[in-house]
Short mmCIF file of C-alpha atoms and ligand atoms in Angstrom, two decimals:
data_model
loop_
_atom_site.label_atom_id
_atom_site.label_comp_id
_atom_site.label_asym_id
_atom_site.label_seq_id
_atom_site.Cartn_x
_atom_site.Cartn_y
_atom_site.Cartn_z
CA UNK A 23 43.89 -88.86 -46.56
CA UNK A 24 40.72 -88.99 -46.56
CA UNK A 25 37.48 -88.20 -48.69
CA UNK A 26 33.86 -86.57 -47.87
CA UNK A 27 30.53 -84.93 -48.86
CA UNK A 28 29.69 -80.81 -48.16
CA UNK A 29 26.26 -80.29 -48.85
CA UNK A 30 25.66 -76.05 -48.36
CA UNK A 31 22.06 -76.04 -47.28
CA UNK A 32 18.92 -74.29 -49.44
CA UNK A 33 19.00 -71.17 -46.43
CA UNK A 34 22.76 -70.48 -46.92
CA UNK A 35 22.90 -70.26 -50.60
CA UNK A 36 20.18 -68.05 -50.13
CA UNK A 37 22.11 -66.03 -47.86
CA UNK A 38 24.61 -65.92 -50.41
CA UNK A 39 26.93 -66.97 -48.12
CA UNK A 40 28.89 -69.93 -50.21
CA UNK A 41 32.30 -68.38 -50.31
CA UNK A 42 32.15 -67.96 -46.81
CA UNK A 43 31.08 -71.56 -45.52
CA UNK A 44 34.42 -72.65 -47.97
CA UNK A 45 36.57 -70.84 -47.26
CA UNK A 46 35.96 -72.48 -43.42
CA UNK A 47 37.14 -75.61 -45.20
CA UNK A 48 40.22 -74.40 -47.10
CA UNK A 49 41.06 -72.55 -44.30
CA UNK A 50 41.08 -75.58 -41.86
CA UNK A 51 42.96 -78.09 -44.61
CA UNK A 52 39.99 -79.37 -46.07
CA UNK A 53 40.55 -79.05 -50.11
CA UNK A 54 37.71 -79.00 -52.30
CA UNK A 55 37.56 -82.14 -55.00
CA UNK A 56 34.69 -81.81 -56.51
CA UNK A 57 31.82 -79.38 -56.61
CA UNK A 58 28.42 -78.29 -57.91
CA UNK A 59 25.05 -75.98 -57.55
CA UNK A 60 22.37 -77.83 -58.34
CA UNK A 61 18.46 -78.38 -58.04
CA UNK A 62 17.71 -81.47 -56.15
CA UNK A 63 14.51 -82.66 -57.29
CA UNK A 64 11.86 -84.33 -54.91
CA UNK A 65 13.12 -87.86 -55.63
CA UNK A 66 16.35 -86.93 -54.65
CA UNK A 67 16.28 -85.96 -51.44
CA UNK A 68 14.15 -88.74 -50.68
CA UNK A 69 16.73 -91.31 -51.32
CA UNK A 70 19.04 -89.05 -50.02
CA UNK A 71 17.95 -88.61 -46.25
CA UNK A 72 16.48 -92.51 -46.96
CA UNK A 73 18.43 -93.17 -43.67
CA UNK A 74 15.11 -90.61 -41.54
CA UNK A 75 12.47 -92.10 -43.24
CA UNK A 76 10.55 -92.89 -41.28
CA UNK A 77 11.37 -89.42 -38.72
CA UNK A 78 9.38 -87.55 -37.76
CA UNK A 79 10.92 -84.53 -39.25
CA UNK A 80 11.18 -86.53 -42.31
CA UNK A 81 8.96 -84.62 -44.77
CA UNK A 82 10.36 -80.99 -43.63
CA UNK A 83 13.66 -82.02 -44.20
CA UNK A 84 12.41 -83.61 -48.03
CA UNK A 85 11.08 -79.96 -48.01
CA UNK A 86 13.54 -77.48 -46.76
CA UNK A 87 16.27 -79.98 -49.21
CA UNK A 88 14.17 -79.13 -51.85
CA UNK A 89 13.51 -75.53 -51.44
CA UNK A 90 16.33 -74.01 -53.29
CA UNK A 91 19.83 -74.31 -54.79
CA UNK A 92 22.11 -76.25 -53.01
CA UNK A 93 25.90 -76.84 -53.59
CA UNK A 94 26.77 -80.10 -53.14
CA UNK A 95 31.43 -81.14 -52.32
CA UNK A 96 33.16 -82.90 -52.11
CA UNK A 97 36.16 -82.32 -49.40
CA UNK A 98 39.33 -84.57 -49.11
CA UNK A 99 41.90 -83.89 -46.01
CA UNK A 100 43.09 -85.20 -43.06
CA UNK A 101 40.50 -87.03 -41.59
CA UNK A 102 38.18 -85.08 -43.56
CA UNK A 103 34.74 -86.74 -42.21
CA UNK A 104 35.25 -86.08 -38.93
CA UNK A 105 37.35 -82.25 -38.84
CA UNK A 106 33.85 -81.39 -41.41
CA UNK A 107 31.57 -82.21 -38.89
CA UNK A 108 33.83 -80.24 -36.06
CA UNK A 109 33.66 -77.22 -38.90
CA UNK A 110 29.90 -77.12 -38.71
CA UNK A 111 28.82 -77.91 -34.87
CA UNK A 112 26.09 -79.31 -33.87
CA UNK A 113 22.93 -80.20 -35.92
CA UNK A 114 20.80 -77.17 -33.83
CA UNK A 115 22.81 -74.50 -34.07
CA UNK A 116 20.72 -72.87 -30.86
CA UNK A 117 23.93 -75.93 -29.40
CA UNK A 118 26.73 -75.08 -32.58
CA UNK A 119 29.62 -74.15 -30.01
CA UNK A 120 30.66 -70.27 -30.79
CA UNK A 121 33.14 -70.14 -34.30
CA UNK A 122 31.12 -73.28 -35.89
CA UNK A 123 29.64 -72.66 -39.47
CA UNK A 124 25.60 -73.53 -38.43
CA UNK A 125 26.30 -70.82 -35.19
CA UNK A 126 27.79 -68.35 -37.72
CA UNK A 127 25.04 -69.07 -40.44
CA UNK A 128 22.41 -71.26 -39.95
CA UNK A 129 19.53 -70.45 -38.19
CA UNK A 130 16.70 -73.10 -36.87
CA UNK A 131 17.38 -77.30 -36.98
CA UNK A 132 15.39 -77.23 -39.56
CA UNK A 133 17.39 -75.14 -41.79
CA UNK A 134 20.97 -75.30 -40.71
CA UNK A 135 23.40 -74.60 -43.40
CA UNK A 136 25.53 -77.65 -44.22
CA UNK A 137 24.63 -81.40 -44.35
CA UNK A 138 27.96 -83.51 -43.72
CA UNK A 139 29.23 -87.56 -44.06
CA UNK A 140 28.37 -88.94 -40.92
CA UNK A 141 31.38 -91.83 -41.62
CA UNK A 142 33.94 -92.91 -43.79
CA UNK A 143 30.98 -95.48 -44.94
CA UNK A 144 28.66 -92.50 -45.80
CA UNK A 145 30.68 -90.57 -47.26
CA UNK A 146 31.50 -93.05 -50.16
CA UNK A 147 28.13 -93.61 -50.39
CA UNK A 148 26.98 -90.06 -50.76
CA UNK A 149 29.94 -88.75 -52.94
CA UNK A 150 29.15 -91.32 -55.11
CA UNK A 151 25.65 -90.30 -55.26
CA UNK A 152 26.70 -87.15 -56.21
CA UNK A 153 29.13 -87.43 -58.64
CA UNK A 154 31.08 -89.68 -61.59
CA UNK A 155 34.83 -90.42 -60.63
CA UNK A 156 35.90 -87.75 -63.16
CA UNK A 157 34.50 -84.83 -61.99
CA UNK A 158 36.55 -85.95 -58.37
CA UNK A 159 39.85 -83.75 -58.81
P1 ATP B 205 23.23 -83.64 -41.90
O1 ATP B 205 22.91 -85.08 -41.77
O2 ATP B 205 22.38 -82.68 -42.79
O3 ATP B 205 24.27 -83.49 -41.88
P2 ATP B 205 22.83 -84.41 -39.14
O4 ATP B 205 23.88 -85.65 -38.93
O5 ATP B 205 23.81 -83.14 -38.00
O6 ATP B 205 23.05 -83.46 -39.90
P3 ATP B 205 21.26 -86.19 -38.78
O7 ATP B 205 20.51 -86.36 -37.67
O8 ATP B 205 21.71 -86.92 -39.88
O9 ATP B 205 22.30 -84.46 -38.61
O10 ATP B 205 19.65 -85.33 -39.13
C1 ATP B 205 19.19 -85.17 -40.65
C2 ATP B 205 18.62 -83.75 -40.97
O11 ATP B 205 17.71 -83.18 -40.52
C3 ATP B 205 18.98 -82.19 -40.06
O12 ATP B 205 20.00 -81.70 -40.71
C4 ATP B 205 18.39 -81.37 -39.64
O13 ATP B 205 18.41 -81.16 -40.41
C5 ATP B 205 17.00 -82.23 -39.08
N1 ATP B 205 16.53 -82.61 -37.98
C6 ATP B 205 17.88 -83.77 -37.57
N2 ATP B 205 16.58 -83.74 -35.96
C7 ATP B 205 15.42 -83.27 -36.22
C8 ATP B 205 15.13 -82.69 -35.61
N3 ATP B 205 14.45 -83.03 -34.02
N4 ATP B 205 14.18 -81.64 -35.81
C9 ATP B 205 13.63 -81.19 -37.47
N5 ATP B 205 14.78 -81.39 -37.93
C10 ATP B 205 15.75 -82.17 -37.71
MG1 MG B 206 23.90 -86.79 -40.92
#
């Protein structure tokens, strides 16, 4: 069993498709172990995406992530990290496989509906960034 961190980004929250996205997880062997809706501060977004701070799109990425509330969750299941990435689809929705979350709900590489941890090591760090141990059940 693995745990991974998912974020439903501001574009998808604005589109009112939180439930449809969570259904993709639950229908594909992932269980919601923790969940909350929050407004990220600029400091939160900069810290969360610190690995990308030298990239040309960092400023836009931070602006986008604080443009409205997000839904952060911990998903648990067999191979949860890879399974979530598979359900999400490619970073650029134009390249995302049909039937993936980004193909179905995302507009652009900036507004791409969801985030998912890219490794078990990052999943542990990202889960600890958002949740206390007693919130993960
Ligand atoms: P995420 O980390 O959000 O799950 P990802 O792992 O698929 O997405 P990363 O390479 O980690 O992709 O990039 C983080 C985020 O930065 C992407 O989700 C996207 O919104 C944005 N991003 C990545 N590449 C570009 C780009 N070339 N132009 C604009 N935005 C980009
Ligand atoms: Mg990433």
